[in-house]
Short mmCIF file of C-alpha atoms in Angstrom, two decimals:
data_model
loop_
_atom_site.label_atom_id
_atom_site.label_comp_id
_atom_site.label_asym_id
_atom_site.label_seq_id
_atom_site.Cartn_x
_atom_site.Cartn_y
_atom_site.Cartn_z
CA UNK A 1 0.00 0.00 0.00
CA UNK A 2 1.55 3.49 -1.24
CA UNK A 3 1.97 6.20 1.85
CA UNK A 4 0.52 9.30 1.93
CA UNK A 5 3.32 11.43 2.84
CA UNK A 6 1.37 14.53 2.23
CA UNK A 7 -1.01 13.31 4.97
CA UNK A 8 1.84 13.54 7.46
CA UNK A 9 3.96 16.55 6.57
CA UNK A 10 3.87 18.96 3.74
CA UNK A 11 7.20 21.07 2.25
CA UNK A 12 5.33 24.29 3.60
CA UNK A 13 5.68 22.68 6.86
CA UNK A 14 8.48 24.83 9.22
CA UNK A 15 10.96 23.13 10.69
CA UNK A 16 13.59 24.20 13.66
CA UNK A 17 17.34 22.32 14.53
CA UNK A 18 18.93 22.01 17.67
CA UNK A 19 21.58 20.39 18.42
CA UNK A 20 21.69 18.23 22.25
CA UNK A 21 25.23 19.19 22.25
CA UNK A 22 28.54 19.96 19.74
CA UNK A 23 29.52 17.38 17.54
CA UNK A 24 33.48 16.71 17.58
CA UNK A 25 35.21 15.72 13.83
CA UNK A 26 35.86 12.57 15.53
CA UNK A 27 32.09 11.86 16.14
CA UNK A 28 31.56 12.87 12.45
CA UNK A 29 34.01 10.34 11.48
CA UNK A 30 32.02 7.80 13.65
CA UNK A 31 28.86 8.48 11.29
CA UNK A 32 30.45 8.17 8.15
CA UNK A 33 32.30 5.36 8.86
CA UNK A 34 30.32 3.09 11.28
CA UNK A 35 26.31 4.86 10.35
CA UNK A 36 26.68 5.35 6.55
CA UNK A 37 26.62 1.55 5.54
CA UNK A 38 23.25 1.11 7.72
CA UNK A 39 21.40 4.33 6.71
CA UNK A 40 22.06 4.92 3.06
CA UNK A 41 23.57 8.00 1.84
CA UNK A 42 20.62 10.20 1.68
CA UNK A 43 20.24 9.73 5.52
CA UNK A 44 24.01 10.76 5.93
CA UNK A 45 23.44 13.83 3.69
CA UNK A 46 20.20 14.62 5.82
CA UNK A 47 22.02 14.56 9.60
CA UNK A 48 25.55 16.60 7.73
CA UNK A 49 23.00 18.79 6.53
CA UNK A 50 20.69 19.42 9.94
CA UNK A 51 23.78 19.24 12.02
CA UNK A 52 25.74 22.37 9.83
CA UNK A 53 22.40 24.33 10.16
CA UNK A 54 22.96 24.56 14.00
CA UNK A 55 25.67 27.17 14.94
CA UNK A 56 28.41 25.18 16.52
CA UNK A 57 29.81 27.52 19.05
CA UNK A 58 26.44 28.68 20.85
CA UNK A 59 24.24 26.41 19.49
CA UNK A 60 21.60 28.89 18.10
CA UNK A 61 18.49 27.46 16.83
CA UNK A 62 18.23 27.63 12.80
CA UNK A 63 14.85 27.71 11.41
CA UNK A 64 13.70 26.93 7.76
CA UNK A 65 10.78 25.32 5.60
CA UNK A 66 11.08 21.47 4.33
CA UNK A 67 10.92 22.51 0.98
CA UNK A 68 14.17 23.91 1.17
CA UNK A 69 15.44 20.60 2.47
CA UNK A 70 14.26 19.27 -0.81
CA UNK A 71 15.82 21.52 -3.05
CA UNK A 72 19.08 21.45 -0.89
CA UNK A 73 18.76 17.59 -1.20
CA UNK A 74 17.81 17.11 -4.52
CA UNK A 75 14.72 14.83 -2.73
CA UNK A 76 11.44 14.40 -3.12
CA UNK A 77 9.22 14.54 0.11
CA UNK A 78 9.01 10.75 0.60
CA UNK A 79 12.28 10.15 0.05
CA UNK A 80 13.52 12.93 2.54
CA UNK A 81 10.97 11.54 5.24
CA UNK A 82 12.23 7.95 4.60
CA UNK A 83 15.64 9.34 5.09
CA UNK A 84 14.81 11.23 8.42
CA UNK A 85 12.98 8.03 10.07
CA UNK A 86 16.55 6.20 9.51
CA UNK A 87 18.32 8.96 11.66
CA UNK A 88 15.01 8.62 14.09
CA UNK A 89 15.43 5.03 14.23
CA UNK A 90 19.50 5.08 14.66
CA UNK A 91 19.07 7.26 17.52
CA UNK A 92 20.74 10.05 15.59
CA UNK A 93 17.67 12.79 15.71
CA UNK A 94 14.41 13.10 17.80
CA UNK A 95 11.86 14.94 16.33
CA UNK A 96 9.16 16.75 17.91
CA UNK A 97 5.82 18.16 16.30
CA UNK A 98 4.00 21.23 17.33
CA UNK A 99 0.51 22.45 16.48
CA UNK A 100 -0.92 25.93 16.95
CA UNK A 101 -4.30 26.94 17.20
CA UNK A 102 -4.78 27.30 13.18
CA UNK A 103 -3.65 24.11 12.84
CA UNK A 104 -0.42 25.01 11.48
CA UNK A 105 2.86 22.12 12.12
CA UNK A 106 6.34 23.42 13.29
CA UNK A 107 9.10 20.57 13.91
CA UNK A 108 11.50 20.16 16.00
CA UNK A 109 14.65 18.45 14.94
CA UNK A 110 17.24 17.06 17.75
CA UNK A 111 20.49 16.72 16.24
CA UNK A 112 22.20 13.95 18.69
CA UNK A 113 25.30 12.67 18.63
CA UNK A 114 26.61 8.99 17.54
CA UNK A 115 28.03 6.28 19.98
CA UNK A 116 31.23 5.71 20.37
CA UNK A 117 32.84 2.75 18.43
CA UNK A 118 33.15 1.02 21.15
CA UNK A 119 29.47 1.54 22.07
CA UNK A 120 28.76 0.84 18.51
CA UNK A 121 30.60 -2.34 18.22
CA UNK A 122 28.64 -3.30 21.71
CA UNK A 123 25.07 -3.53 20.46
CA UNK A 124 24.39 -6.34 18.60
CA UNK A 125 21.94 -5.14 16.56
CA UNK A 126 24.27 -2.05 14.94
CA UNK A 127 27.47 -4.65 14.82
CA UNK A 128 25.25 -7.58 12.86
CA UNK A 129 24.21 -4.87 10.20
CA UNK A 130 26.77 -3.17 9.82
CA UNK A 131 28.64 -6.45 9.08
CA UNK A 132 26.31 -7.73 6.74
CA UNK A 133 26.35 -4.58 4.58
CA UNK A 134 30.49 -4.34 4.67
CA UNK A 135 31.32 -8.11 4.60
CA UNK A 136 34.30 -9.78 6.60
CA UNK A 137 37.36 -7.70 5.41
CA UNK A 138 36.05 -4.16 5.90
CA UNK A 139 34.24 -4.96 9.07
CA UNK A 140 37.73 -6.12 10.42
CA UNK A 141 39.97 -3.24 9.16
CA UNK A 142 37.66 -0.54 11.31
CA UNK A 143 37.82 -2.85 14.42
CA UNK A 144 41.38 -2.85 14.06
CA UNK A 145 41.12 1.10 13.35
CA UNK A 146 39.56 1.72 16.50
CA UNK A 147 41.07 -1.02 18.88
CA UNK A 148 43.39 0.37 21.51
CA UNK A 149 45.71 -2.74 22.48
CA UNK A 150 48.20 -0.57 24.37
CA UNK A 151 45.53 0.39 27.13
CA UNK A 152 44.18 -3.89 27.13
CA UNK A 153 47.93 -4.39 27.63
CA UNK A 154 47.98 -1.90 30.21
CA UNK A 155 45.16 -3.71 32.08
CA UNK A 156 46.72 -6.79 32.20
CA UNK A 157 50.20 -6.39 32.72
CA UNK A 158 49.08 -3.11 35.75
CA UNK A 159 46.24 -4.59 37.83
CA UNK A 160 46.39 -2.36 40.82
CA UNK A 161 45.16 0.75 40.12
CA UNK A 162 44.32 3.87 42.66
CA UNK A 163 42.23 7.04 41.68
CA UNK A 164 44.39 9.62 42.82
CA UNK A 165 41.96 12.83 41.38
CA UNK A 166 42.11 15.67 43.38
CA UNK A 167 38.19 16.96 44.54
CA UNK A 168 37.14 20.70 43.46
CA UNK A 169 37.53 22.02 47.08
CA UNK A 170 41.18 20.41 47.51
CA UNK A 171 42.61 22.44 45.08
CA UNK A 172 40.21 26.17 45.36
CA UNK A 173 40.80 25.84 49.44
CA UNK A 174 40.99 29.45 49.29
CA UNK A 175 37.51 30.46 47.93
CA UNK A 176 35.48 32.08 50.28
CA UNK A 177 31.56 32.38 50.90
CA UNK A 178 31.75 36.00 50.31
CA UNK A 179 33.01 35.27 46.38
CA UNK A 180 29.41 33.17 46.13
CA UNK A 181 26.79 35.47 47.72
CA UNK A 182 24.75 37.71 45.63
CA UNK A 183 22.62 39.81 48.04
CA UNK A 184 18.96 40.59 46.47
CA UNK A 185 18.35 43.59 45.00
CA UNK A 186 22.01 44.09 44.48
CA UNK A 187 23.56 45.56 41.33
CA UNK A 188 25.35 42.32 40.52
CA UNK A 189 21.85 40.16 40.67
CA UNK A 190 20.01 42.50 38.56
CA UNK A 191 22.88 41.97 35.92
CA UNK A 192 22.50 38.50 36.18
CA UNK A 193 18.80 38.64 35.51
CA UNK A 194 18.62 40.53 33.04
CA UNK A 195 21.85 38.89 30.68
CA UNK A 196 19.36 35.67 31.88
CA UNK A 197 16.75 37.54 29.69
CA UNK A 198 18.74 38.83 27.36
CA UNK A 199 20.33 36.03 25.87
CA UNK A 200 19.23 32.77 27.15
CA UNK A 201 21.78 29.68 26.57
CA UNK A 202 21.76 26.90 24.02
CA UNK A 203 19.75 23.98 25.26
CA UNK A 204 23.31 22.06 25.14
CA UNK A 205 23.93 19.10 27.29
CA UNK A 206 27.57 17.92 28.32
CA UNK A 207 27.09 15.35 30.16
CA UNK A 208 24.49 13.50 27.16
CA UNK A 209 25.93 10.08 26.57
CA UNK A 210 23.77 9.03 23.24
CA UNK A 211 22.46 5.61 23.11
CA UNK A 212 20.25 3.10 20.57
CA UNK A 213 17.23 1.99 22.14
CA UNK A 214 15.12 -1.14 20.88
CA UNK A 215 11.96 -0.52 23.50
CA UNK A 216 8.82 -2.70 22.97
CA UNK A 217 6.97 -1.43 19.90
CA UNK A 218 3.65 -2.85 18.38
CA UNK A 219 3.89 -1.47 15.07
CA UNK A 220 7.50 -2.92 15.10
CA UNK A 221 6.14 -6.16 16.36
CA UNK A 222 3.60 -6.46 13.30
CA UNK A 223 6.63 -6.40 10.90
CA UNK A 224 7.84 -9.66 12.49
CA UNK A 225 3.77 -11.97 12.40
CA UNK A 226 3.98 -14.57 9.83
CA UNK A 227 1.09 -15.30 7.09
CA UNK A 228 -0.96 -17.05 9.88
CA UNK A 229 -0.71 -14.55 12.58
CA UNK A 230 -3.29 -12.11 12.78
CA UNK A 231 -1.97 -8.98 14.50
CA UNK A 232 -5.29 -7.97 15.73
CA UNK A 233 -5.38 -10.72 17.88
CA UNK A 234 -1.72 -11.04 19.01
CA UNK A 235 -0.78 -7.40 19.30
CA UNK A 236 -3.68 -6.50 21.55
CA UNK A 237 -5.34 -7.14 25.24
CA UNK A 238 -4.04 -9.88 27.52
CA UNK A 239 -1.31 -10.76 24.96
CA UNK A 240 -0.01 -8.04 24.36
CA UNK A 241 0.29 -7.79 28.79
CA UNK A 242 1.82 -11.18 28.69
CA UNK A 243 4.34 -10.01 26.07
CA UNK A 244 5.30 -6.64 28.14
CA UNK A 245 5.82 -9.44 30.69
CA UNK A 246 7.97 -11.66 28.51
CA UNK A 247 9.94 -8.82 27.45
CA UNK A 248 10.84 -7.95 31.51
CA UNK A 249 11.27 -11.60 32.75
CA UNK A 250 13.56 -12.20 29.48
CA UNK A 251 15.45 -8.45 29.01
CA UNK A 252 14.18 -9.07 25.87
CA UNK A 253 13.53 -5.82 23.22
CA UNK A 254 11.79 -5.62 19.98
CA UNK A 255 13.90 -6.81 17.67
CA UNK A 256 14.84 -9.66 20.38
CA UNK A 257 11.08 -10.82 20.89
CA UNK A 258 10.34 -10.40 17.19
CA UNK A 259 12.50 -12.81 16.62
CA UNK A 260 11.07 -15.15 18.28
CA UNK A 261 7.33 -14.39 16.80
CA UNK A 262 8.47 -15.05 13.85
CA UNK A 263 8.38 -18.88 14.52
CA UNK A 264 4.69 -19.79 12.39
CA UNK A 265 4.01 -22.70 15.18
CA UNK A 266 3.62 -20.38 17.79
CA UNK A 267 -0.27 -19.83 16.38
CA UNK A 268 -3.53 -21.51 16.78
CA UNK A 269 -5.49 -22.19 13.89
CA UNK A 270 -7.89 -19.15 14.80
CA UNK A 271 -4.16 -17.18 14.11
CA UNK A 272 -3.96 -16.15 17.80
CA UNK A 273 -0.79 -16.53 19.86
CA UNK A 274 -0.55 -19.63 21.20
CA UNK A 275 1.33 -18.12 24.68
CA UNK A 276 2.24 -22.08 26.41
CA UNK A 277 4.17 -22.84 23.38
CA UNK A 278 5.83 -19.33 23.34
CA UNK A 279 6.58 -19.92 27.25
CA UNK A 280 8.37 -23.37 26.75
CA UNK A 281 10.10 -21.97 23.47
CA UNK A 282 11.46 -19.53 25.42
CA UNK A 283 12.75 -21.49 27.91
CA UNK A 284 14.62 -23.73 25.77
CA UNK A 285 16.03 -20.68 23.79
CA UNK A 286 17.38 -19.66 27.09
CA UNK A 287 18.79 -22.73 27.42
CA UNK A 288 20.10 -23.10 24.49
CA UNK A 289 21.32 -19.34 25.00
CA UNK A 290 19.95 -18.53 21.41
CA UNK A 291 17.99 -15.19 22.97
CA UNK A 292 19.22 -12.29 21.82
CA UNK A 293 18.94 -10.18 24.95
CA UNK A 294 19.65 -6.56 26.17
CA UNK A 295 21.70 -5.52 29.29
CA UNK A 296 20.48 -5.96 32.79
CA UNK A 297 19.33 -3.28 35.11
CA UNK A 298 22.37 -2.22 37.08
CA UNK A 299 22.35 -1.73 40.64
CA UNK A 300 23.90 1.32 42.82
CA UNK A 301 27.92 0.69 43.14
CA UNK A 302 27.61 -1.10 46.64
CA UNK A 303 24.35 -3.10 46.88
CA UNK A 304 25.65 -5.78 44.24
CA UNK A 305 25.11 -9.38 45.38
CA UNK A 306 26.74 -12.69 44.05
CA UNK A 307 27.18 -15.81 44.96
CA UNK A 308 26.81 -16.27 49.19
CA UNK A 309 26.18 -13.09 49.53
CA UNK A 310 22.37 -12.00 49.58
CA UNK A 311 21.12 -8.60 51.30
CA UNK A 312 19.23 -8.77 54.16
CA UNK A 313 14.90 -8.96 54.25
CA UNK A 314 14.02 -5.21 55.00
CA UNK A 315 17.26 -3.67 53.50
CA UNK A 316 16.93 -0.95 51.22
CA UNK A 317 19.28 -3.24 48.96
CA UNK A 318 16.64 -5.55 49.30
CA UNK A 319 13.48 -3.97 48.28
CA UNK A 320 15.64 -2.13 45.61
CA UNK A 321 16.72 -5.09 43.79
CA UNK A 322 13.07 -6.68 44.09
CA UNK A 323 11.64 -3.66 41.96
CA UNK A 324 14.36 -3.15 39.45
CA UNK A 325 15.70 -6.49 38.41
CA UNK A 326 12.87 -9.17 36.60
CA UNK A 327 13.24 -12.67 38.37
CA UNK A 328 15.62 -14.28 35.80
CA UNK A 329 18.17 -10.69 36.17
CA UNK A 330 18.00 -11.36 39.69
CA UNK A 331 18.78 -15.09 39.90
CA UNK A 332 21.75 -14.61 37.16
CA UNK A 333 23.16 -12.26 40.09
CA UNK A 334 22.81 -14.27 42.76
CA UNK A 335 24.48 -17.65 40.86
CA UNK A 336 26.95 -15.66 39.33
CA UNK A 337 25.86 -16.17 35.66
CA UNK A 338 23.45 -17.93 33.89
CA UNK A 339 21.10 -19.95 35.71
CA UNK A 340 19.90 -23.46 35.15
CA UNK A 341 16.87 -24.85 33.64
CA UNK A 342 15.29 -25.89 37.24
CA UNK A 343 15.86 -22.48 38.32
CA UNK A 344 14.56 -20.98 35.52
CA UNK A 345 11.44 -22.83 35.54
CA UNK A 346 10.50 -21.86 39.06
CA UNK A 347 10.68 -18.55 38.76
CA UNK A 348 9.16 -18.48 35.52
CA UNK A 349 5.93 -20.58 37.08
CA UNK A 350 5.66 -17.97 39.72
CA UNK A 351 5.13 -15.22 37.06
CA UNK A 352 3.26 -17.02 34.34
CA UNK A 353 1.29 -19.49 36.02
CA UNK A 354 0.54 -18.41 39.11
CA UNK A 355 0.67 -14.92 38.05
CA UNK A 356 2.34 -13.12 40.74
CA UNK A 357 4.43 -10.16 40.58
CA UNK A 358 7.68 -9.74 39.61
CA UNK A 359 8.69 -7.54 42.43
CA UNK A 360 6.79 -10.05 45.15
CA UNK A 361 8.70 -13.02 43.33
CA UNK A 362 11.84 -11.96 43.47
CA UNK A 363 11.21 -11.38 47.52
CA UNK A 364 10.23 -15.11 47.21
CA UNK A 365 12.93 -16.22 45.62
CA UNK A 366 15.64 -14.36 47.85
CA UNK A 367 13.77 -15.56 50.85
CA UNK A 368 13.90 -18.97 49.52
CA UNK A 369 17.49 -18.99 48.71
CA UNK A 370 18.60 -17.23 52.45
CA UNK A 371 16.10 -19.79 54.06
CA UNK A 372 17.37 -22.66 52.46
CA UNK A 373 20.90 -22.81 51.77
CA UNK A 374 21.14 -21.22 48.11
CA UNK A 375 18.37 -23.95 47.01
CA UNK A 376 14.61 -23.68 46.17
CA UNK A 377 13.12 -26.02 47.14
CA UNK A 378 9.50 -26.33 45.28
CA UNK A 379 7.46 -27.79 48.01
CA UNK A 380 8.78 -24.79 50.40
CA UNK A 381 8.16 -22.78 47.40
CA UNK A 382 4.76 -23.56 47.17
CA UNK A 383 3.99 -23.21 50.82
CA UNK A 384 5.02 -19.76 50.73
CA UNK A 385 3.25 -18.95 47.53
CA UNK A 386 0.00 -20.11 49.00
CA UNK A 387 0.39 -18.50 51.93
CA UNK A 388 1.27 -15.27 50.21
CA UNK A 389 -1.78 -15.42 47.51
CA UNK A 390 -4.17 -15.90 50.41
CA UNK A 391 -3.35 -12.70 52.09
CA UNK A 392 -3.32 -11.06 48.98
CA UNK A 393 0.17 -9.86 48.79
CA UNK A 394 0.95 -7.87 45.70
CA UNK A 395 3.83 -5.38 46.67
CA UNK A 396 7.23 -6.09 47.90
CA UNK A 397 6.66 -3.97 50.83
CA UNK A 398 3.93 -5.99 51.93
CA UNK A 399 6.15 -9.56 51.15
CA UNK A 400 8.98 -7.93 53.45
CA UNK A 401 6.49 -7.29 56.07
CA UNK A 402 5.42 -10.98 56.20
CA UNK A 403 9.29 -12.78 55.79
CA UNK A 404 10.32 -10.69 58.89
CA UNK A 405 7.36 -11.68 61.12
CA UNK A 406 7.68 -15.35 60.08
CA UNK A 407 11.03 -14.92 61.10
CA UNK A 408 10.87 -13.49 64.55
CA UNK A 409 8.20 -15.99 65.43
CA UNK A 410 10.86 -18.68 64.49
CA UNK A 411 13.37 -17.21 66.86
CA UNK A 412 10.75 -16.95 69.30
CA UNK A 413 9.91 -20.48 68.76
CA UNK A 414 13.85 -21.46 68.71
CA UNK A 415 14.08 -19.19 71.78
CA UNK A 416 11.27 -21.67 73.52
CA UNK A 417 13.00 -24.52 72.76
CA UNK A 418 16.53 -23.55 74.53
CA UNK A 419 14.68 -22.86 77.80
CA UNK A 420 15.13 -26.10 80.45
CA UNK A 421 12.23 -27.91 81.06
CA UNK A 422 11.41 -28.41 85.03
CA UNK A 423 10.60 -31.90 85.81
CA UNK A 424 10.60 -34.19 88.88
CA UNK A 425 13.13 -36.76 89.45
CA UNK A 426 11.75 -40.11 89.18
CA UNK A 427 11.70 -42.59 91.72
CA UNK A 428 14.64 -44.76 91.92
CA UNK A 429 15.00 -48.50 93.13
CA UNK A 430 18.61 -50.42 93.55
CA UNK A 431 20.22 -46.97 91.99
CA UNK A 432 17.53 -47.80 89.09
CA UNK A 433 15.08 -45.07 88.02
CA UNK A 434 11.59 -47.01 88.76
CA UNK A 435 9.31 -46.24 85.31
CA UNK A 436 6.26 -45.13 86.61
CA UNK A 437 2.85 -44.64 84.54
CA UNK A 438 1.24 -41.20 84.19
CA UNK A 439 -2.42 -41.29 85.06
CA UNK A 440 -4.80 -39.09 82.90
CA UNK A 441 -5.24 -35.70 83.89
CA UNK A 442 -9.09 -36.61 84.41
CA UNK A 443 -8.35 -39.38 86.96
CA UNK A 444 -5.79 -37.23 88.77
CA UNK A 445 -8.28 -33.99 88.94
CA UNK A 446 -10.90 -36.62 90.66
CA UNK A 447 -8.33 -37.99 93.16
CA UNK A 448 -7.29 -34.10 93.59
CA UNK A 449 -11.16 -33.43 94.45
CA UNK A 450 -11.45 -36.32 96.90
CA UNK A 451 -8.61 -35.65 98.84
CA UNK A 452 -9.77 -32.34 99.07
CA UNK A 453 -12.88 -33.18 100.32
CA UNK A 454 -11.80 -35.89 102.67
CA UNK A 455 -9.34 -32.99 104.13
CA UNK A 456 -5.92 -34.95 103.20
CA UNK A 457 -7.00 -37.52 105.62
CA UNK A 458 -5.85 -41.15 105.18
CA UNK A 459 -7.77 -44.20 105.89
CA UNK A 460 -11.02 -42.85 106.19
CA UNK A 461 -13.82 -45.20 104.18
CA UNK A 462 -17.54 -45.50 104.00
CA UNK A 463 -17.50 -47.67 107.73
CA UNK A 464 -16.55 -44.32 109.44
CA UNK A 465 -19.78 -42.81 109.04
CA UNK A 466 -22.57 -44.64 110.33
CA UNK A 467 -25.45 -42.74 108.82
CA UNK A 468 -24.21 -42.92 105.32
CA UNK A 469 -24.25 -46.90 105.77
CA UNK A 470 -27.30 -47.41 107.08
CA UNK A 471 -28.53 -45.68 103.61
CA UNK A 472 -26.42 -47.27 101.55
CA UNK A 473 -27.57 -50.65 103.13
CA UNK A 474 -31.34 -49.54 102.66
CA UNK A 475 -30.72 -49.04 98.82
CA UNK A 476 -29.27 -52.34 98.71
CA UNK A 477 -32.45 -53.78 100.04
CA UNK A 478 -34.39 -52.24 97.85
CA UNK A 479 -32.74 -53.27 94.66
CA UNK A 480 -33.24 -57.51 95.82
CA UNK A 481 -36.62 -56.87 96.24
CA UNK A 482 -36.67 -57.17 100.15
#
């Protein structure tokens, strides 16, 4: 079907391009060399051309109409928008679209800078294509151009290493408050305020480090169906929740899962996703470490956890790792790399089958593994899981707030235990302890009630009271018929 470009931007359309922050001739070099390949020439032409528009020392905003564009580029309007949603998609522009009240479009163009080669060469995705469009020979001579084997060798060989960077106020010791304070309504601030006015800054980050991102995308998913998938089915409702989930338990992206969708047994005959057979496919991909995966969720420097070495119930560590990491990030962690099928399919239960949350699982699972001795155990498991579902526990506040009372009442308990039981001595015969029998509590409470009501006398029987035998003896008379 032929797209209606005119639909979604016309050459009277303004446009305006800023740039996030300088570009360096390396970084240029980076995008002809590494980019170019992958985008096609008219893309390359495109983000040279958008990027020299910018000023480069302040950054000043350059504003022009699309049909310029065209007659700069020598393309026609569908080819220049094909060749901007290749920058869009390489992470190399963001564009923006504003509307006014006549329903007039301005865009914004965001002129970002490329990754590093190193970066580059890191993402799968980018490396793959970049070697299928260059072939073997090429694709080696620029990792060789951009290799540094002095610093590896450096590594190596120098393994102790010590930051010895001097902080900001060790080497100014002598500036004083006085230098920082601008009283109000001085001369100074009402300079300040009005060169603020006057000539507001370039929107320029330093500290942007550019990245590719592959997040979860229907329409990307679409491209992936086969014949007998209909996307209207897949792409919508509970599976398309169940394949947000998949993409979290998995660190999987779009170009990751569609990979997998791609598989034409994954469908029903009514053409909807068949999800069991996409759980146990992915499984065994994992297995098989055939996923193509993006990086892990990183903790803070200092609440990492390995092997051994879990962080306490209640810690902020804790509850941090339970609601960043998906269950599968979080057992990699604690085993130290990947984990194994068994593993795998417990946690993967938890979240699929019994439909928990990820955040309350992984409290599960690190309870599990402190409680007993890095295993898990599915019968303990289980026990837990039931008792959690019944009380309805669906944050990992509320699963912290139930592992710490089940564990003081086990100290309590193991506190109960330790405590020396009083008991008599028993009775002992030729330096022999005599075994006695216990009566039942019943019998003793009635000998308890007769001694009390005898007094604690001894001997004392029926003959002792006359009265009470002469009426005992006249209901025995009566019962022979005398």
């Amino acid at each position: 079907m032929r797209r209606l470009v005119w639909n979604e931007m016309t050459p009277k359309d303004r446009y305006l391009v800023r740039m996030i922050r300088p570009l360096s001739f390396a970084e240029m070099g980076f995008v002809a060399q590494l980019y170019l390949p992958i985008m096609g020439v008219e893309s390359f032409a495109l983000y040279q051309l958008l990027a020299h528009e910018v000023q480069p020392v302040s950054g000043g905003a350059a504003e022009n109409t699309h049909r310029s564009l065209m007659l700069i580029t020598s393309m026609s309007l569908d080819r220049l928008l094909s060749a901007r949603e290749r920058l869009e998609a390489l992470g190399l522009l963001e564009v923006r679209r504003r509307e006014n009240a006549q329903r007039d479009y301005f865009y914004e163009y965001m002129v970002k800078p490329p990754l590093s080669p190193n970066e580059f060469f890191a993402d799968y995705v980018l490396s793959l294509m970049l070697l299928n469009k260059i072939e073997n020979i090429r694709y080696q001579q620029l990792r060789q151009q951009y290799a540094d084997p002095l610093a590896n060798q450096l590594t190596k060989e120098y393994t102790a290493v010590e930051n010895m960077t001097k902080d900001f106020h060790e080497v100014f010791q002598s500036l004083k408050p006085s230098e920082l304070e601008v009283e109000k309504g001085s001369e100074r601030e009402q300079f300040l305020l009005q060169m603020e006015s006057d000539y507001p800054a370039a929107e320029m980050k330093s500290w942007y480090e550019p990245e590719v991102q592959h997040p979860l995308s229907v329409s990307s998913l679409r491209l992936y169906l086969p014949d007998n998938a209909d996307a209207d089915q897949v792409l919508v409702g509970d599976s398309m929740e169940f394949l947000y989930r998949l993409c979290h338990f998995y660190q999987l992206d779009s170009w990751g899962l569609g990979q997998e969708l791609r598989d034409w047994t994954l469908y029903k005959p009514d053409r909807s996703l068949d999800k069991e057979v996409l759980r146990k496919r992915l499984v065994q991909r994992y297995t098989d470490d055939k996923l193509y995966r993006t990086e892990p969720v990183t903790l803070p420097a200092g609440e990492s956890f390995g092997p051994g070495k879990l962080p306490p119930a209640g810690s902020e560590a804790f509850v941090r790792a339970c609601r960043l990491l998906s269950p599968l990030a979080l057992l990699e962690q604690v085993v130290g790399g990947r984990v194994s099928k068994v593993f795998l399919e417990r946690a993967e239960t938890l979240v699929f089958t019994d439909g928990m949350q990820a955040e309350v699982v992984n409290a599960l699972l690190l309870h599990t593994l402190a409680s007993m001795q890095m295993e898990l155990p599915k019968s303990y498991m289980e026990t837990i899981r039931d008792s959690w579902k019944a009380k309805r526990i669906a944050t990992v506040d509320e699963a912290v707030k139930q592992i710490l009372e089940r564990t003081e009442q086990r100290e309590q308990a193991a506190e109960k235990e330790k405590q020396p039981k009083k008991a008599s001595a028993p009775a002992r015969r030729n330096n022999r302890a005599v075994l006695e029998d216990k009566l039942p509590a019943s019998v003793e409470w009635q000998m308890a009630q007769e001694k009390q009501a005898t007094g604690g006398k001894k001997g004392q029987s029926i003959q002792d009271f006359p009265e009470l035998q002469e009426m005992l003896q006249s209901l025995r008379s009566k019962q022979k018929g005398e």
